[in-house]
């Protein structure tokens, strides 16, 4: 039996062939197993002799089977190496990442405005009350300044690269409108900027709210800028973003830093489930004369418009994303859809 086994095993070329050779000898229906079953029919004297022989045969077979499996694994690897590795070939490219959908949205909107002469502006995320509120004509008792809405820094916080205007608190900017102030102080008028950036609010996180989100601020100040200019630029932007048939409408609203102020709704036939329905999207208005005065621009000479657009909201509408938290979870299954 053993010599037959020794002849059969080297013939096995695959793991399953090894398994069937092994089964034919030591499996439940194998030759050695069958032999064990006749032991009780033997003479009492012969039983231990035969039993011992069978055991020796089993002990010989088992390591040989293990080695046969190892041999087949080695042969498989050697074959793969020979066939697939040509060290003279250039190495495969690293897989390319993709821009985050929020970055893509920001770049898209900034691109739309660069085409019509706007410059991208940025300013600090960490702000002071003056830049975020006072200069924007937002009085000290305005609800947006409540500690329930705005994330303030401790009174004794010291931030070397952001200068305080007066005795005031540092905060994480609750909107990008503070960039309007910094840009106008730096450049004066006329000015045309598009300013993407982070904003922070003390919001409870859910499908549509995040304590850390992104806005794009737009500001245009020049001689004789009128409400029709604002309406025209909004129409242009929404056509670029949501298709040539997109429309906008303005509804009266209120912001301390614009007068008059509006909510913008837009509508497009290319919006899937939301097609041809007014969708509330953002706030805008004509820059309040008090804001211009606060930055040393004469409102008798200059006028302008401003708006603030939520980046997450636009990206969610553009891609039918139903939960804002997808943007921050870093789940590759989500992110890879935007390549
Ligand atoms: N800052 C406002 C907000 O965050 C949006 C806005 C910007 C409105 C500019 C008017 C003009 O809601």
Tab-separated table of C-alpha atoms and ligand atoms in Angstrom:
chain	number	residue	atom	x	y	z
A	1	UNK	CA	0.000	0.000	0.000
A	2	UNK	CA	2.735	2.421	1.023
A	3	UNK	CA	4.697	1.980	-2.189
A	4	UNK	CA	1.551	2.518	-4.243
A	5	UNK	CA	0.922	5.686	-2.252
A	6	UNK	CA	4.507	6.845	-2.840
A	7	UNK	CA	4.037	6.306	-6.569
A	8	UNK	CA	0.691	8.111	-6.731
A	9	UNK	CA	1.504	11.244	-4.739
A	10	UNK	CA	4.090	12.850	-7.075
A	11	UNK	CA	1.535	12.553	-9.909
A	12	UNK	CA	-0.779	15.003	-8.125
A	13	UNK	CA	-0.550	18.406	-9.849
A	14	UNK	CA	-3.119	20.378	-7.893
A	15	UNK	CA	-4.219	20.681	-4.295
A	16	UNK	CA	-7.428	18.818	-5.025
A	17	UNK	CA	-5.519	15.962	-6.666
A	18	UNK	CA	-3.366	15.718	-3.524
A	19	UNK	CA	-6.552	15.636	-1.483
A	20	UNK	CA	-7.986	12.746	-3.479
A	21	UNK	CA	-4.766	10.706	-3.322
A	22	UNK	CA	-4.711	11.271	0.416
A	23	UNK	CA	-8.388	10.278	0.714
A	24	UNK	CA	-7.803	7.056	-1.247
A	25	UNK	CA	-5.361	5.881	1.421
A	26	UNK	CA	-6.122	7.535	4.740
A	27	UNK	CA	-9.619	9.025	4.216
A	28	UNK	CA	-12.723	7.451	5.846
A	29	UNK	CA	-13.096	5.211	2.791
A	30	UNK	CA	-9.368	4.802	2.190
A	31	UNK	CA	-7.358	1.567	1.951
A	32	UNK	CA	-5.678	1.897	5.357
A	33	UNK	CA	-8.974	2.704	7.032
A	34	UNK	CA	-10.486	-0.403	5.464
A	35	UNK	CA	-7.577	-2.427	6.739
A	36	UNK	CA	-8.135	-1.168	10.295
A	37	UNK	CA	-11.649	-2.578	10.147
A	38	UNK	CA	-10.413	-6.138	9.724
A	39	UNK	CA	-8.198	-6.014	12.835
A	40	UNK	CA	-10.951	-7.368	15.141
A	41	UNK	CA	-11.280	-10.460	12.902
A	42	UNK	CA	-7.597	-11.342	13.311
A	43	UNK	CA	-5.888	-13.629	15.775
A	44	UNK	CA	-5.205	-11.985	19.121
A	45	UNK	CA	-1.468	-12.399	18.475
A	46	UNK	CA	-1.582	-10.767	15.025
A	47	UNK	CA	-3.740	-7.784	16.033
A	48	UNK	CA	-0.988	-5.626	17.654
A	49	UNK	CA	1.425	-6.429	14.823
A	50	UNK	CA	-0.983	-5.396	12.078
A	51	UNK	CA	-2.164	-2.362	14.102
A	52	UNK	CA	1.390	-1.167	14.478
A	53	UNK	CA	2.119	-1.558	10.756
A	54	UNK	CA	-0.970	0.470	9.860
A	55	UNK	CA	0.048	3.206	12.314
A	56	UNK	CA	3.561	3.395	10.892
A	57	UNK	CA	2.119	3.659	7.372
A	58	UNK	CA	-0.237	6.488	8.495
A	59	UNK	CA	2.607	8.357	10.183
A	60	UNK	CA	4.589	8.121	6.952
A	61	UNK	CA	1.740	9.282	4.756
A	62	UNK	CA	0.654	12.348	6.744
A	63	UNK	CA	3.852	14.447	6.451
A	64	UNK	CA	4.172	13.428	2.812
A	65	UNK	CA	0.694	14.833	2.117
A	66	UNK	CA	1.575	18.068	3.909
A	67	UNK	CA	4.756	18.369	1.856
A	68	UNK	CA	2.827	17.698	-1.379
A	69	UNK	CA	0.497	20.640	-0.607
A	70	UNK	CA	3.514	22.850	0.074
A	71	UNK	CA	5.137	21.713	-3.184
A	72	UNK	CA	2.055	22.678	-5.175
A	73	UNK	CA	1.928	26.113	-3.480
A	74	UNK	CA	5.608	26.653	-4.315
A	75	UNK	CA	5.097	25.622	-7.929
A	76	UNK	CA	2.121	27.983	-8.216
A	77	UNK	CA	4.140	30.931	-6.893
A	78	UNK	CA	7.116	30.168	-9.104
A	79	UNK	CA	4.820	30.027	-12.115
A	80	UNK	CA	3.158	33.350	-11.232
A	81	UNK	CA	6.488	35.028	-10.705
A	82	UNK	CA	7.833	33.764	-13.999
A	83	UNK	CA	4.723	34.780	-15.908
A	84	UNK	CA	3.832	38.158	-14.395
A	85	UNK	CA	6.920	40.013	-13.268
A	86	UNK	CA	9.010	41.621	-15.929
A	87	UNK	CA	11.358	43.828	-13.971
A	88	UNK	CA	12.181	45.838	-17.071
A	89	UNK	CA	8.588	47.121	-17.342
A	90	UNK	CA	7.772	50.558	-15.897
A	91	UNK	CA	6.063	50.325	-12.514
A	92	UNK	CA	2.271	50.662	-12.536
A	93	UNK	CA	0.915	54.177	-11.849
A	94	UNK	CA	-0.185	55.008	-8.367
A	95	UNK	CA	-3.988	55.151	-8.313
A	96	UNK	CA	-5.081	58.764	-8.794
A	97	UNK	CA	-7.119	60.422	-6.085
A	98	UNK	CA	-9.952	62.799	-6.907
A	99	UNK	CA	-10.767	66.281	-5.742
A	100	UNK	CA	-13.274	66.347	-2.924
A	101	UNK	CA	-16.774	67.233	-4.195
A	102	UNK	CA	-16.749	70.401	-2.071
A	103	UNK	CA	-13.426	71.460	-3.606
A	104	UNK	CA	-14.849	70.728	-7.046
A	105	UNK	CA	-17.911	72.864	-6.291
A	106	UNK	CA	-15.790	75.730	-4.973
A	107	UNK	CA	-13.554	75.625	-8.037
A	108	UNK	CA	-16.548	75.521	-10.339
A	109	UNK	CA	-18.208	78.575	-8.789
A	110	UNK	CA	-14.918	80.505	-8.597
A	111	UNK	CA	-14.275	79.629	-12.250
A	112	UNK	CA	-17.690	80.993	-13.224
A	113	UNK	CA	-16.843	84.322	-11.576
A	114	UNK	CA	-13.273	84.501	-12.780
A	115	UNK	CA	-14.646	84.453	-16.313
A	116	UNK	CA	-16.372	87.772	-15.610
A	117	UNK	CA	-13.453	89.508	-13.927
A	118	UNK	CA	-13.765	88.557	-10.258
A	119	UNK	CA	-10.672	87.751	-8.204
A	120	UNK	CA	-10.569	84.983	-5.614
A	121	UNK	CA	-10.068	86.343	-2.098
A	122	UNK	CA	-9.463	84.555	1.176
A	123	UNK	CA	-9.141	85.610	4.767
A	124	UNK	CA	-8.721	84.090	8.177
A	125	UNK	CA	-11.220	81.508	9.567
A	126	UNK	CA	-10.621	82.756	13.067
A	127	UNK	CA	-12.064	86.229	13.313
A	128	UNK	CA	-12.912	88.998	15.692
A	129	UNK	CA	-16.371	90.281	16.523
A	130	UNK	CA	-15.667	93.482	14.637
A	131	UNK	CA	-14.923	91.853	11.269
A	132	UNK	CA	-17.660	89.252	11.594
A	133	UNK	CA	-20.416	91.490	13.002
A	134	UNK	CA	-19.812	95.165	13.907
A	135	UNK	CA	-18.260	96.230	10.605
A	136	UNK	CA	-21.088	94.340	8.905
A	137	UNK	CA	-23.619	96.593	10.624
A	138	UNK	CA	-24.720	93.800	12.956
A	139	UNK	CA	-25.555	95.277	16.373
A	140	UNK	CA	-24.260	93.775	19.620
A	141	UNK	CA	-27.697	92.423	20.525
A	142	UNK	CA	-28.314	90.686	17.180
A	143	UNK	CA	-29.339	87.032	17.700
A	144	UNK	CA	-26.590	85.751	15.364
A	145	UNK	CA	-24.082	87.023	17.934
A	146	UNK	CA	-25.579	84.832	20.636
A	147	UNK	CA	-23.205	82.284	22.131
A	148	UNK	CA	-25.844	79.754	21.106
A	149	UNK	CA	-25.154	80.442	17.428
A	150	UNK	CA	-21.555	81.591	17.235
A	151	UNK	CA	-18.474	79.771	18.520
A	152	UNK	CA	-16.526	82.303	20.595
A	153	UNK	CA	-13.002	81.859	21.857
A	154	UNK	CA	-12.307	82.289	25.588
A	155	UNK	CA	-11.900	85.918	26.699
A	156	UNK	CA	-8.169	85.543	27.349
A	157	UNK	CA	-7.384	83.770	24.049
A	158	UNK	CA	-4.345	85.258	22.304
A	159	UNK	CA	-4.041	84.839	18.561
A	160	UNK	CA	-0.907	86.512	17.326
A	161	UNK	CA	-1.730	86.812	13.634
A	162	UNK	CA	-5.284	88.173	13.971
A	163	UNK	CA	-5.376	91.707	15.327
A	164	UNK	CA	-8.285	92.881	17.419
A	165	UNK	CA	-9.958	96.085	16.316
A	166	UNK	CA	-11.097	97.015	19.817
A	167	UNK	CA	-11.866	95.246	23.072
A	168	UNK	CA	-13.688	92.264	21.628
A	169	UNK	CA	-13.777	88.480	21.516
A	170	UNK	CA	-12.186	86.167	19.010
A	171	UNK	CA	-14.565	83.760	17.288
A	172	UNK	CA	-14.759	81.230	14.479
A	173	UNK	CA	-16.387	83.173	11.677
A	174	UNK	CA	-20.078	82.342	11.389
A	175	UNK	CA	-20.120	83.393	7.729
A	176	UNK	CA	-17.647	84.401	5.035
A	177	UNK	CA	-19.070	87.938	4.972
A	178	UNK	CA	-16.110	88.962	7.146
A	179	UNK	CA	-13.989	88.561	4.007
A	180	UNK	CA	-15.953	91.470	2.470
A	181	UNK	CA	-14.638	93.722	5.227
A	182	UNK	CA	-11.038	92.524	5.051
A	183	UNK	CA	-10.984	92.787	1.264
A	184	UNK	CA	-12.490	96.295	1.174
A	185	UNK	CA	-10.102	97.544	3.852
A	186	UNK	CA	-7.182	96.170	1.863
A	187	UNK	CA	-8.210	97.127	-1.661
A	188	UNK	CA	-10.815	99.856	-1.351
A	189	UNK	CA	-13.228	100.450	-4.224
A	190	UNK	CA	-13.920	99.445	-6.943
A	191	UNK	CA	-13.647	95.786	-5.978
A	192	UNK	CA	-14.863	92.474	-7.384
A	193	UNK	CA	-14.164	89.370	-5.295
A	194	UNK	CA	-15.353	85.800	-4.928
A	195	UNK	CA	-14.323	84.351	-1.556
A	196	UNK	CA	-14.671	80.671	-0.705
A	197	UNK	CA	-14.001	79.465	2.819
A	198	UNK	CA	-15.056	77.688	5.967
A	199	UNK	CA	-17.749	78.934	8.290
A	200	UNK	CA	-18.630	77.685	11.747
A	201	UNK	CA	-21.845	77.675	13.736
A	202	UNK	CA	-22.983	76.093	16.939
A	203	UNK	CA	-25.337	73.771	15.082
A	204	UNK	CA	-26.397	70.280	16.044
A	205	UNK	CA	-25.211	67.944	13.315
A	206	UNK	CA	-27.929	66.248	11.267
A	207	UNK	CA	-28.618	65.460	7.604
A	208	UNK	CA	-28.678	69.144	6.626
A	209	UNK	CA	-26.587	70.855	9.341
A	210	UNK	CA	-22.929	70.807	10.167
A	211	UNK	CA	-21.070	72.934	12.711
A	212	UNK	CA	-18.333	73.395	10.136
A	213	UNK	CA	-19.393	74.113	6.577
A	214	UNK	CA	-18.347	76.147	3.555
A	215	UNK	CA	-19.599	79.319	1.941
A	216	UNK	CA	-18.711	81.360	-1.084
A	217	UNK	CA	-18.998	85.098	-0.627
A	218	UNK	CA	-19.372	87.431	-3.564
A	219	UNK	CA	-18.831	91.184	-3.410
A	220	UNK	CA	-18.985	93.752	-6.170
A	221	UNK	CA	-18.536	97.477	-5.455
A	222	UNK	CA	-18.281	100.116	-8.148
A	223	UNK	CA	-19.910	103.309	-9.318
A	224	UNK	CA	-23.550	102.837	-10.242
A	225	UNK	CA	-23.965	99.137	-9.367
A	226	UNK	CA	-27.676	98.360	-9.188
A	227	UNK	CA	-30.030	95.596	-8.165
A	228	UNK	CA	-30.417	94.573	-11.819
A	229	UNK	CA	-26.680	93.818	-11.881
A	230	UNK	CA	-27.169	91.455	-8.945
A	231	UNK	CA	-30.134	89.741	-10.621
A	232	UNK	CA	-28.145	89.359	-13.840
A	233	UNK	CA	-25.121	87.819	-12.133
A	234	UNK	CA	-27.367	85.383	-10.248
A	235	UNK	CA	-29.070	84.310	-13.478
A	236	UNK	CA	-25.651	83.831	-15.057
A	237	UNK	CA	-24.341	81.770	-12.143
A	238	UNK	CA	-27.359	79.464	-11.913
A	239	UNK	CA	-27.409	78.854	-15.664
A	240	UNK	CA	-23.732	77.894	-15.469
A	241	UNK	CA	-24.370	75.595	-12.490
A	242	UNK	CA	-27.755	74.042	-13.210
A	243	UNK	CA	-28.276	74.338	-16.969
A	244	UNK	CA	-29.145	76.992	-19.540
A	245	UNK	CA	-32.838	76.923	-18.615
A	246	UNK	CA	-32.268	77.761	-14.937
A	247	UNK	CA	-34.194	80.765	-13.578
A	248	UNK	CA	-33.910	82.767	-10.372
A	249	UNK	CA	-36.292	84.866	-8.305
A	250	UNK	CA	-35.707	87.206	-5.385
A	251	UNK	CA	-37.843	87.271	-2.240
A	252	UNK	CA	-37.541	90.133	0.286
A	253	UNK	CA	-35.537	89.184	3.339
A	254	UNK	CA	-33.272	90.808	5.891
A	255	UNK	CA	-29.550	90.869	6.595
A	256	UNK	CA	-27.946	93.626	8.670
A	257	UNK	CA	-25.247	94.191	6.029
A	258	UNK	CA	-27.438	94.505	2.932
A	259	UNK	CA	-30.304	96.838	2.109
A	260	UNK	CA	-32.468	95.757	0.436
A	261	UNK	CA	-31.896	92.056	1.239
A	262	UNK	CA	-33.249	88.985	-0.536
A	263	UNK	CA	-33.506	85.248	-0.446
A	264	UNK	CA	-32.726	83.718	-3.817
A	265	UNK	CA	-34.798	80.840	-5.193
A	266	UNK	CA	-33.850	79.062	-8.367
A	267	UNK	CA	-35.554	76.571	-10.636
A	268	UNK	CA	-34.291	74.329	-13.426
A	269	UNK	CA	-35.848	71.627	-15.606
A	270	UNK	CA	-32.651	69.547	-15.255
A	271	UNK	CA	-32.913	68.733	-11.571
A	272	UNK	CA	-34.391	65.219	-11.493
A	273	UNK	CA	-36.920	64.957	-8.701
A	274	UNK	CA	-36.598	68.683	-7.977
A	275	UNK	CA	-37.148	69.827	-11.575
A	276	UNK	CA	-39.267	72.930	-12.132
A	277	UNK	CA	-39.730	73.693	-8.457
A	278	UNK	CA	-38.488	76.820	-6.716
A	279	UNK	CA	-35.588	75.854	-4.482
A	280	UNK	CA	-34.469	78.244	-1.755
A	281	UNK	CA	-30.737	78.558	-2.074
A	282	UNK	CA	-29.059	81.638	-0.609
A	283	UNK	CA	-29.049	85.192	0.740
A	284	UNK	CA	-28.004	88.352	-1.056
A	285	UNK	CA	-28.583	92.079	-1.278
A	286	UNK	CA	-27.226	95.531	-2.024
A	287	UNK	CA	-24.374	96.356	0.338
A	288	UNK	CA	-25.684	98.543	3.166
A	289	UNK	CA	-24.234	102.112	3.052
A	290	UNK	CA	-23.228	101.705	6.706
A	291	UNK	CA	-20.925	98.805	5.758
A	292	UNK	CA	-19.227	100.950	3.116
A	293	UNK	CA	-18.767	103.767	5.641
A	294	UNK	CA	-17.243	101.323	8.144
A	295	UNK	CA	-14.458	100.509	5.687
A	296	UNK	CA	-13.931	104.071	4.469
A	297	UNK	CA	-15.750	103.833	1.141
A	298	UNK	CA	-18.063	106.735	0.300
A	299	UNK	CA	-21.597	105.367	-0.273
A	300	UNK	CA	-22.467	108.580	-2.169
A	301	UNK	CA	-19.993	107.485	-4.860
A	302	UNK	CA	-20.001	103.724	-4.680
A	303	UNK	CA	-22.634	101.034	-4.389
A	304	UNK	CA	-22.573	97.268	-4.766
A	305	UNK	CA	-24.033	93.871	-4.170
A	306	UNK	CA	-23.051	90.842	-2.113
A	307	UNK	CA	-24.208	87.281	-1.656
A	308	UNK	CA	-23.315	84.248	0.396
A	309	UNK	CA	-23.728	80.779	-1.072
A	310	UNK	CA	-23.637	77.510	0.910
A	311	UNK	CA	-21.184	75.175	-0.831
A	312	UNK	CA	-22.562	71.967	0.724
A	313	UNK	CA	-26.092	72.946	-0.281
A	314	UNK	CA	-25.067	73.527	-3.922
A	315	UNK	CA	-23.071	70.278	-4.063
A	316	UNK	CA	-25.973	68.336	-2.551
A	317	UNK	CA	-28.373	69.734	-5.154
A	318	UNK	CA	-25.944	69.197	-8.026
A	319	UNK	CA	-25.323	65.545	-7.155
A	320	UNK	CA	-28.581	64.545	-5.367
A	321	UNK	CA	-26.762	63.953	-2.088
A	322	UNK	CA	-29.225	63.516	0.750
A	323	UNK	CA	-27.001	63.817	3.817
A	324	UNK	CA	-24.421	66.548	4.492
A	325	UNK	CA	-22.412	64.167	6.694
A	326	UNK	CA	-21.254	62.234	3.612
A	327	UNK	CA	-18.909	65.141	2.839
A	328	UNK	CA	-16.913	64.698	6.027
A	329	UNK	CA	-16.925	60.902	6.514
A	330	UNK	CA	-14.030	60.190	4.101
A	331	UNK	CA	-15.777	57.078	2.822
A	332	UNK	CA	-13.996	56.170	-0.412
A	333	UNK	CA	-17.176	54.615	-1.830
A	334	UNK	CA	-18.712	58.101	-1.678
A	335	UNK	CA	-15.655	60.073	-2.742
A	336	UNK	CA	-14.843	57.894	-5.767
A	337	UNK	CA	-18.150	58.857	-7.361
A	338	UNK	CA	-16.766	62.328	-8.055
A	339	UNK	CA	-13.809	61.378	-10.214
B	1	LIG	N1	-23.807	85.963	5.367
B	1	LIG	C1	-25.150	85.525	5.065
B	1	LIG	C2	-25.386	84.154	5.728
B	1	LIG	O1	-24.456	83.509	6.105
B	1	LIG	C3	-25.377	85.424	3.576
B	1	LIG	C4	-25.279	86.743	2.865
B	1	LIG	C5	-24.071	87.162	2.341
B	1	LIG	C6	-26.385	87.517	2.682
B	1	LIG	C7	-23.985	88.381	1.676
B	1	LIG	C8	-26.312	88.732	2.024
B	1	LIG	C9	-25.096	89.129	1.511
B	1	LIG	O2	-26.517	83.724	5.834
